[in-house]
Amino acid sequence: MTLSTTLTILFSSFLVTVILAPVGIPLLRRLKFGQSIREEGPQSHMKKAGTPTMGGLIFLLAIIISTIVVAMIFDLFTTQTIVLLLVLVGFGVIGFLDDGLKVIFKRNLGLTSLQKLIGQIAIAIAAFLLLRLGSFDTSIGIPYTDVSIDLGILYVGFLIFWLVGFSNAVNLTDGLDGLVSGTASIAFAAFGVIALFNEQADIALFAFAVTGALLGFLIFNANPAKVFMGDTGSLALGGALAMISVLVKQELLLLLIGLVFVIETLSVILQVGSYKLRKKRIFKMSPIHHHFELSGWSEWKVVLVFWSTGCIVALIAVLAEALL
């Protein structure tokens, strides 16, 4: 994929998002799709109650439109493009239903964990079956080595774990203005570059479409946020990010590029485990971004530190991929 194609997809998805947002945000407000805030959360967040949520619909539309149009123009619409759109839309629908129930019943709980899990598993299996129609590699490699393990049909179990795990990891991270928009755009851009190294132009196109759309959304989602992405956006982004790592055959590299999401998830696991086993909390609150807030950090400081961490690990991953 040429530089002009890369810039075309980045700019087009950015532009579509920037055009849709001023229309979508007032519409979400009129429909009273306001965010419910956890009472046990930081008190500084209570002022965010009522901010339009489900804004993920805005950048999801931008990603879908720009990916399909640009892929058609440059003849890059492939089975892998279909799989990526399937995962993005499928997980987005689950998030949309989850957000919808929260809005309708004015509570912070939507779909049950089991309902979400069943939907995520079904989408992961559908993606696997589509990939198996071609010559899909079912091995998992160790980054920067020639070592790999072929899982065969068991790969479907790994795929389910990977997509469900990272969709929920990104969802957990979505707790501060602009946090996920920034960290996810960095992660998708990194995998876009890696896809270019691998000459997988169709995957690179999708990755940069997501990057451009998120940068456009960040204009409206940065502190103070005019709109939240909701589970509609975060679940879709997590599933799509995991799927990209699978398609570029750098599954485990996602643990580095998505380190912020991994740390956020581990903080929740450690907090819950510690409380159940010892009746003591490790952090003031989990996920860990709230711990830093309650420790006196401003919201902007937490977000900037996490963005910086995402940039550093992404650069390390990309440079290592280029040099090794």
PDB file of C-alpha atoms in Angstrom, residues 68-288:
ATOM      1  CA  ILE A  68     -15.558  -0.186   2.180  1.00  0.00           C
ATOM      2  CA  VAL A  69     -15.233   2.815  -0.170  1.00  0.00           C
ATOM      3  CA  VAL A  70     -11.430   3.048  -0.136  1.00  0.00           C
ATOM      4  CA  ALA A  71     -10.998  -0.742  -0.265  1.00  0.00           C
ATOM      5  CA  MET A  72     -13.233  -0.873  -3.339  1.00  0.00           C
ATOM      6  CA  ILE A  73     -11.374   1.992  -5.017  1.00  0.00           C
ATOM      7  CA  PHE A  74      -7.955   0.416  -4.478  1.00  0.00           C
ATOM      8  CA  ASP A  75      -9.170  -3.186  -4.957  1.00  0.00           C
ATOM      9  CA  LEU A  76      -8.315  -4.194  -1.396  1.00  0.00           C
ATOM     10  CA  PHE A  77     -11.670  -5.641  -0.304  1.00  0.00           C
ATOM     11  CA  THR A  78     -10.832  -9.211   0.795  1.00  0.00           C
ATOM     12  CA  THR A  79     -12.073 -11.989   3.059  1.00  0.00           C
ATOM     13  CA  GLN A  80      -9.868 -10.542   5.798  1.00  0.00           C
ATOM     14  CA  THR A  81     -11.594  -7.174   5.357  1.00  0.00           C
ATOM     15  CA  ILE A  82     -14.950  -8.913   5.780  1.00  0.00           C
ATOM     16  CA  VAL A  83     -13.738 -10.684   8.925  1.00  0.00           C
ATOM     17  CA  LEU A  84     -12.497  -7.430  10.451  1.00  0.00           C
ATOM     18  CA  LEU A  85     -15.772  -5.665   9.681  1.00  0.00           C
ATOM     19  CA  LEU A  86     -17.724  -8.644  11.050  1.00  0.00           C
ATOM     20  CA  VAL A  87     -15.882  -8.518  14.362  1.00  0.00           C
ATOM     21  CA  LEU A  88     -16.063  -4.716  14.562  1.00  0.00           C
ATOM     22  CA  VAL A  89     -19.794  -4.588  13.826  1.00  0.00           C
ATOM     23  CA  GLY A  90     -20.650  -7.742  15.798  1.00  0.00           C
ATOM     24  CA  PHE A  91     -18.956  -6.605  18.988  1.00  0.00           C
ATOM     25  CA  GLY A  92     -20.329  -3.115  18.391  1.00  0.00           C
ATOM     26  CA  VAL A  93     -23.884  -4.505  18.288  1.00  0.00           C
ATOM     27  CA  ILE A  94     -23.312  -6.278  21.610  1.00  0.00           C
ATOM     28  CA  GLY A  95     -22.057  -3.004  23.089  1.00  0.00           C
ATOM     29  CA  PHE A  96     -25.008  -1.134  21.573  1.00  0.00           C
ATOM     30  CA  LEU A  97     -27.495  -3.503  23.232  1.00  0.00           C
ATOM     31  CA  ASP A  98     -25.602  -3.195  26.516  1.00  0.00           C
ATOM     32  CA  ASP A  99     -25.609   0.617  26.341  1.00  0.00           C
ATOM     33  CA  GLY A 100     -29.243   0.655  25.237  1.00  0.00           C
ATOM     34  CA  LEU A 101     -30.434  -1.276  28.271  1.00  0.00           C
ATOM     35  CA  LYS A 102     -28.480   1.035  30.571  1.00  0.00           C
ATOM     36  CA  VAL A 103     -30.096   4.081  28.995  1.00  0.00           C
ATOM     37  CA  ILE A 104     -33.628   2.641  28.944  1.00  0.00           C
ATOM     38  CA  PHE A 105     -33.566   1.499  32.560  1.00  0.00           C
ATOM     39  CA  LYS A 106     -31.399   4.399  33.805  1.00  0.00           C
ATOM     40  CA  ARG A 107     -28.870   2.140  35.480  1.00  0.00           C
ATOM     41  CA  ASN A 108     -25.195   1.241  35.124  1.00  0.00           C
ATOM     42  CA  LEU A 109     -25.930  -2.401  34.236  1.00  0.00           C
ATOM     43  CA  GLY A 110     -26.940  -3.558  30.761  1.00  0.00           C
ATOM     44  CA  LEU A 111     -26.601  -7.062  29.351  1.00  0.00           C
ATOM     45  CA  THR A 112     -25.547  -9.766  31.782  1.00  0.00           C
ATOM     46  CA  SER A 113     -21.989 -11.089  31.550  1.00  0.00           C
ATOM     47  CA  LEU A 114     -23.326 -14.396  30.213  1.00  0.00           C
ATOM     48  CA  GLN A 115     -25.366 -12.703  27.482  1.00  0.00           C
ATOM     49  CA  LYS A 116     -22.350 -10.701  26.335  1.00  0.00           C
ATOM     50  CA  LEU A 117     -20.108 -13.766  26.460  1.00  0.00           C
ATOM     51  CA  ILE A 118     -22.471 -15.854  24.317  1.00  0.00           C
ATOM     52  CA  GLY A 119     -22.609 -13.111  21.699  1.00  0.00           C
ATOM     53  CA  GLN A 120     -18.827 -12.644  21.672  1.00  0.00           C
ATOM     54  CA  ILE A 121     -18.215 -16.386  21.344  1.00  0.00           C
ATOM     55  CA  ALA A 122     -20.661 -16.642  18.432  1.00  0.00           C
ATOM     56  CA  ILE A 123     -18.890 -13.826  16.569  1.00  0.00           C
ATOM     57  CA  ALA A 124     -15.444 -15.316  17.215  1.00  0.00           C
ATOM     58  CA  ILE A 125     -16.574 -18.713  15.879  1.00  0.00           C
ATOM     59  CA  ALA A 126     -18.107 -17.063  12.790  1.00  0.00           C
ATOM     60  CA  ALA A 127     -14.827 -15.226  12.139  1.00  0.00           C
ATOM     61  CA  PHE A 128     -12.847 -18.458  12.506  1.00  0.00           C
ATOM     62  CA  LEU A 129     -15.110 -20.321  10.075  1.00  0.00           C
ATOM     63  CA  LEU A 130     -14.750 -17.548   7.500  1.00  0.00           C
ATOM     64  CA  LEU A 131     -10.974 -17.637   7.805  1.00  0.00           C
ATOM     65  CA  ARG A 132     -10.920 -21.436   7.512  1.00  0.00           C
ATOM     66  CA  LEU A 133     -12.525 -21.133   4.066  1.00  0.00           C
ATOM     67  CA  GLY A 134      -9.059 -20.093   2.916  1.00  0.00           C
ATOM     68  CA  SER A 135      -5.555 -21.112   3.962  1.00  0.00           C
ATOM     69  CA  PHE A 136      -5.585 -19.667   7.455  1.00  0.00           C
ATOM     70  CA  ASP A 137      -2.467 -20.290   9.569  1.00  0.00           C
ATOM     71  CA  THR A 138      -3.524 -21.754  12.935  1.00  0.00           C
ATOM     72  CA  SER A 139      -0.119 -21.387  14.573  1.00  0.00           C
ATOM     73  CA  ILE A 140       0.899 -18.898  17.259  1.00  0.00           C
ATOM     74  CA  GLY A 141       4.392 -17.483  16.997  1.00  0.00           C
ATOM     75  CA  ILE A 142       6.705 -16.083  19.654  1.00  0.00           C
ATOM     76  CA  PRO A 143       7.434 -12.451  18.674  1.00  0.00           C
ATOM     77  CA  TYR A 144      10.867 -11.804  17.129  1.00  0.00           C
ATOM     78  CA  THR A 145      11.730 -15.531  16.983  1.00  0.00           C
ATOM     79  CA  ASP A 146      11.169 -18.386  14.540  1.00  0.00           C
ATOM     80  CA  VAL A 147       9.364 -20.402  17.222  1.00  0.00           C
ATOM     81  CA  SER A 148       5.674 -21.156  16.643  1.00  0.00           C
ATOM     82  CA  ILE A 149       3.089 -23.671  17.871  1.00  0.00           C
ATOM     83  CA  ASP A 150       0.393 -24.973  15.537  1.00  0.00           C
ATOM     84  CA  LEU A 151      -2.875 -25.309  17.452  1.00  0.00           C
ATOM     85  CA  GLY A 152      -4.896 -26.707  14.554  1.00  0.00           C
ATOM     86  CA  ILE A 153      -8.617 -26.802  15.306  1.00  0.00           C
ATOM     87  CA  LEU A 154      -7.858 -25.751  18.903  1.00  0.00           C
ATOM     88  CA  TYR A 155      -7.042 -22.321  17.525  1.00  0.00           C
ATOM     89  CA  VAL A 156     -10.767 -21.511  17.666  1.00  0.00           C
ATOM     90  CA  GLY A 157     -10.554 -21.742  21.466  1.00  0.00           C
ATOM     91  CA  PHE A 158      -7.612 -19.346  21.482  1.00  0.00           C
ATOM     92  CA  LEU A 159      -9.444 -16.977  19.138  1.00  0.00           C
ATOM     93  CA  ILE A 160     -12.475 -16.887  21.425  1.00  0.00           C
ATOM     94  CA  PHE A 161     -10.279 -16.202  24.459  1.00  0.00           C
ATOM     95  CA  TRP A 162      -8.313 -13.515  22.603  1.00  0.00           C
ATOM     96  CA  LEU A 163     -11.277 -11.605  21.207  1.00  0.00           C
ATOM     97  CA  VAL A 164     -13.350 -11.822  24.383  1.00  0.00           C
ATOM     98  CA  GLY A 165     -10.357 -10.961  26.564  1.00  0.00           C
ATOM     99  CA  PHE A 166      -9.248  -7.875  24.680  1.00  0.00           C
ATOM    100  CA  SER A 167     -12.719  -6.565  23.968  1.00  0.00           C
ATOM    101  CA  ASN A 168     -13.349  -6.563  27.708  1.00  0.00           C
ATOM    102  CA  ALA A 169      -9.866  -5.176  28.433  1.00  0.00           C
ATOM    103  CA  VAL A 170     -10.510  -2.128  26.240  1.00  0.00           C
ATOM    104  CA  ASN A 171     -13.966  -1.821  27.794  1.00  0.00           C
ATOM    105  CA  LEU A 172     -12.431  -1.706  31.289  1.00  0.00           C
ATOM    106  CA  THR A 173      -9.980   0.971  30.153  1.00  0.00           C
ATOM    107  CA  ASP A 174     -12.782   3.247  28.941  1.00  0.00           C
ATOM    108  CA  GLY A 175     -13.233   5.248  32.119  1.00  0.00           C
ATOM    109  CA  LEU A 176     -11.605   8.626  31.457  1.00  0.00           C
ATOM    110  CA  ASP A 177     -12.151  11.243  28.765  1.00  0.00           C
ATOM    111  CA  GLY A 178     -10.102  10.371  25.696  1.00  0.00           C
ATOM    112  CA  LEU A 179      -8.243   7.490  27.331  1.00  0.00           C
ATOM    113  CA  VAL A 180      -9.359   4.724  24.976  1.00  0.00           C
ATOM    114  CA  SER A 181      -9.616   6.995  21.929  1.00  0.00           C
ATOM    115  CA  GLY A 182      -5.947   7.866  22.303  1.00  0.00           C
ATOM    116  CA  THR A 183      -4.474   4.525  23.359  1.00  0.00           C
ATOM    117  CA  ALA A 184      -6.500   2.554  20.805  1.00  0.00           C
ATOM    118  CA  SER A 185      -5.553   4.889  17.939  1.00  0.00           C
ATOM    119  CA  ILE A 186      -1.895   4.344  18.828  1.00  0.00           C
ATOM    120  CA  ALA A 187      -2.315   0.558  18.955  1.00  0.00           C
ATOM    121  CA  PHE A 188      -4.178   0.380  15.631  1.00  0.00           C
ATOM    122  CA  ALA A 189      -1.573   2.612  13.975  1.00  0.00           C
ATOM    123  CA  ALA A 190       1.198   0.311  15.218  1.00  0.00           C
ATOM    124  CA  PHE A 191      -0.495  -2.766  13.786  1.00  0.00           C
ATOM    125  CA  GLY A 192      -1.162  -0.835  10.589  1.00  0.00           C
ATOM    126  CA  VAL A 193       2.585  -0.276  10.172  1.00  0.00           C
ATOM    127  CA  ILE A 194       3.298  -3.934  10.947  1.00  0.00           C
ATOM    128  CA  ALA A 195       0.719  -4.967   8.336  1.00  0.00           C
ATOM    129  CA  LEU A 196       2.565  -2.783   5.820  1.00  0.00           C
ATOM    130  CA  PHE A 197       5.830  -4.537   6.728  1.00  0.00           C
ATOM    131  CA  ASN A 198       4.052  -7.835   5.979  1.00  0.00           C
ATOM    132  CA  GLU A 199       2.620  -6.444   2.717  1.00  0.00           C
ATOM    133  CA  GLN A 200      -0.928  -7.008   4.028  1.00  0.00           C
ATOM    134  CA  ALA A 201      -2.421  -3.882   2.497  1.00  0.00           C
ATOM    135  CA  ASP A 202      -6.037  -4.856   3.219  1.00  0.00           C
ATOM    136  CA  ILE A 203      -5.358  -5.156   6.945  1.00  0.00           C
ATOM    137  CA  ALA A 204      -3.270  -1.969   6.995  1.00  0.00           C
ATOM    138  CA  LEU A 205      -6.123  -0.108   5.312  1.00  0.00           C
ATOM    139  CA  PHE A 206      -8.584  -1.170   8.005  1.00  0.00           C
ATOM    140  CA  ALA A 207      -6.132  -0.359  10.819  1.00  0.00           C
ATOM    141  CA  PHE A 208      -5.521   3.150   9.517  1.00  0.00           C
ATOM    142  CA  ALA A 209      -9.259   3.647   8.959  1.00  0.00           C
ATOM    143  CA  VAL A 210      -9.777   2.981  12.667  1.00  0.00           C
ATOM    144  CA  THR A 211      -6.846   5.261  13.556  1.00  0.00           C
ATOM    145  CA  GLY A 212      -8.225   8.169  11.521  1.00  0.00           C
ATOM    146  CA  ALA A 213     -11.754   7.722  12.874  1.00  0.00           C
ATOM    147  CA  LEU A 214     -10.537   7.644  16.478  1.00  0.00           C
ATOM    148  CA  LEU A 215      -8.416  10.770  16.016  1.00  0.00           C
ATOM    149  CA  GLY A 216     -11.509  12.511  14.672  1.00  0.00           C
ATOM    150  CA  PHE A 217     -13.596  11.253  17.590  1.00  0.00           C
ATOM    151  CA  LEU A 218     -10.913  12.375  20.052  1.00  0.00           C
ATOM    152  CA  ILE A 219     -11.687  16.000  19.178  1.00  0.00           C
ATOM    153  CA  PHE A 220     -15.084  15.518  20.826  1.00  0.00           C
ATOM    154  CA  ASN A 221     -14.068  12.886  23.405  1.00  0.00           C
ATOM    155  CA  ALA A 222     -11.046  14.615  24.978  1.00  0.00           C
ATOM    156  CA  ASN A 223     -11.487  16.233  28.383  1.00  0.00           C
ATOM    157  CA  PRO A 224     -14.012  17.686  28.913  1.00  0.00           C
ATOM    158  CA  ALA A 225     -15.784  15.101  26.768  1.00  0.00           C
ATOM    159  CA  LYS A 226     -18.803  16.161  24.741  1.00  0.00           C
ATOM    160  CA  VAL A 227     -19.601  12.484  24.061  1.00  0.00           C
ATOM    161  CA  PHE A 228     -18.567   9.043  25.347  1.00  0.00           C
ATOM    162  CA  MET A 229     -18.013   6.036  23.094  1.00  0.00           C
ATOM    163  CA  GLY A 230     -19.812   3.658  25.477  1.00  0.00           C
ATOM    164  CA  ASP A 231     -19.605  -0.110  25.258  1.00  0.00           C
ATOM    165  CA  THR A 232     -20.737   0.319  21.643  1.00  0.00           C
ATOM    166  CA  GLY A 233     -17.301   1.665  20.832  1.00  0.00           C
ATOM    167  CA  SER A 234     -14.991   0.035  23.364  1.00  0.00           C
ATOM    168  CA  LEU A 235     -16.130  -3.567  22.825  1.00  0.00           C
ATOM    169  CA  ALA A 236     -15.921  -3.102  19.046  1.00  0.00           C
ATOM    170  CA  LEU A 237     -12.417  -1.631  19.254  1.00  0.00           C
ATOM    171  CA  GLY A 238     -11.113  -4.382  21.548  1.00  0.00           C
ATOM    172  CA  GLY A 239     -12.460  -7.170  19.366  1.00  0.00           C
ATOM    173  CA  ALA A 240     -11.145  -5.580  16.160  1.00  0.00           C
ATOM    174  CA  LEU A 241      -7.705  -4.943  17.681  1.00  0.00           C
ATOM    175  CA  ALA A 242      -7.404  -8.583  18.768  1.00  0.00           C
ATOM    176  CA  MET A 243      -8.546  -9.718  15.309  1.00  0.00           C
ATOM    177  CA  ILE A 244      -5.877  -7.621  13.606  1.00  0.00           C
ATOM    178  CA  SER A 245      -3.174  -9.195  15.783  1.00  0.00           C
ATOM    179  CA  VAL A 246      -4.444 -12.594  14.636  1.00  0.00           C
ATOM    180  CA  LEU A 247      -4.454 -11.682  10.940  1.00  0.00           C
ATOM    181  CA  VAL A 248      -0.914 -10.269  10.966  1.00  0.00           C
ATOM    182  CA  LYS A 249       0.153 -13.390  12.918  1.00  0.00           C
ATOM    183  CA  GLN A 250       1.493 -11.332  15.816  1.00  0.00           C
ATOM    184  CA  GLU A 251      -1.026 -12.390  18.415  1.00  0.00           C
ATOM    185  CA  LEU A 252       1.300 -12.243  21.414  1.00  0.00           C
ATOM    186  CA  LEU A 253       2.755  -8.907  20.335  1.00  0.00           C
ATOM    187  CA  LEU A 254      -0.618  -7.446  21.304  1.00  0.00           C
ATOM    188  CA  LEU A 255       0.406  -7.960  24.926  1.00  0.00           C
ATOM    189  CA  LEU A 256       3.115  -5.333  24.342  1.00  0.00           C
ATOM    190  CA  ILE A 257       1.307  -2.955  21.986  1.00  0.00           C
ATOM    191  CA  GLY A 258      -1.823  -3.187  24.149  1.00  0.00           C
ATOM    192  CA  LEU A 259       0.111  -3.031  27.425  1.00  0.00           C
ATOM    193  CA  VAL A 260      -2.130  -0.291  28.843  1.00  0.00           C
ATOM    194  CA  PHE A 261      -5.196  -2.510  28.335  1.00  0.00           C
ATOM    195  CA  VAL A 262      -3.365  -5.475  29.887  1.00  0.00           C
ATOM    196  CA  ILE A 263      -2.366  -3.463  32.979  1.00  0.00           C
ATOM    197  CA  GLU A 264      -5.903  -2.134  33.417  1.00  0.00           C
ATOM    198  CA  THR A 265      -7.311  -5.659  33.280  1.00  0.00           C
ATOM    199  CA  LEU A 266      -4.690  -7.080  35.642  1.00  0.00           C
ATOM    200  CA  SER A 267      -5.451  -4.329  38.157  1.00  0.00           C
ATOM    201  CA  VAL A 268      -9.097  -5.444  38.253  1.00  0.00           C
ATOM    202  CA  ILE A 269      -8.167  -9.130  38.551  1.00  0.00           C
ATOM    203  CA  LEU A 270      -5.684  -8.421  41.362  1.00  0.00           C
ATOM    204  CA  GLN A 271      -8.130  -6.158  43.191  1.00  0.00           C
ATOM    205  CA  VAL A 272     -10.973  -8.673  43.069  1.00  0.00           C
ATOM    206  CA  GLY A 273      -8.679 -11.591  43.935  1.00  0.00           C
ATOM    207  CA  SER A 274      -7.083  -9.788  46.857  1.00  0.00           C
ATOM    208  CA  TYR A 275     -10.422  -8.735  48.306  1.00  0.00           C
ATOM    209  CA  LYS A 276     -11.913 -12.214  48.011  1.00  0.00           C
ATOM    210  CA  LEU A 277      -8.871 -13.950  49.495  1.00  0.00           C
ATOM    211  CA  ARG A 278      -7.661 -11.385  52.065  1.00  0.00           C
ATOM    212  CA  LYS A 279     -10.559  -8.937  52.413  1.00  0.00           C
ATOM    213  CA  LYS A 280      -8.025  -6.221  51.529  1.00  0.00           C
ATOM    214  CA  ARG A 281      -7.775  -3.983  48.502  1.00  0.00           C
ATOM    215  CA  ILE A 282      -4.493  -3.408  46.673  1.00  0.00           C
ATOM    216  CA  PHE A 283      -5.609  -0.228  44.913  1.00  0.00           C
ATOM    217  CA  LYS A 284      -7.786   2.631  46.100  1.00  0.00           C
ATOM    218  CA  MET A 285     -10.056   1.718  43.217  1.00  0.00           C
ATOM    219  CA  SER A 286      -9.828  -0.366  40.058  1.00  0.00           C
ATOM    220  CA  PRO A 287      -9.311  -0.210  37.120  1.00  0.00           C
ATOM    221  CA  ILE A 288      -5.975   1.383  37.941  1.00  0.00           C
TER     222      ILE A 288
END
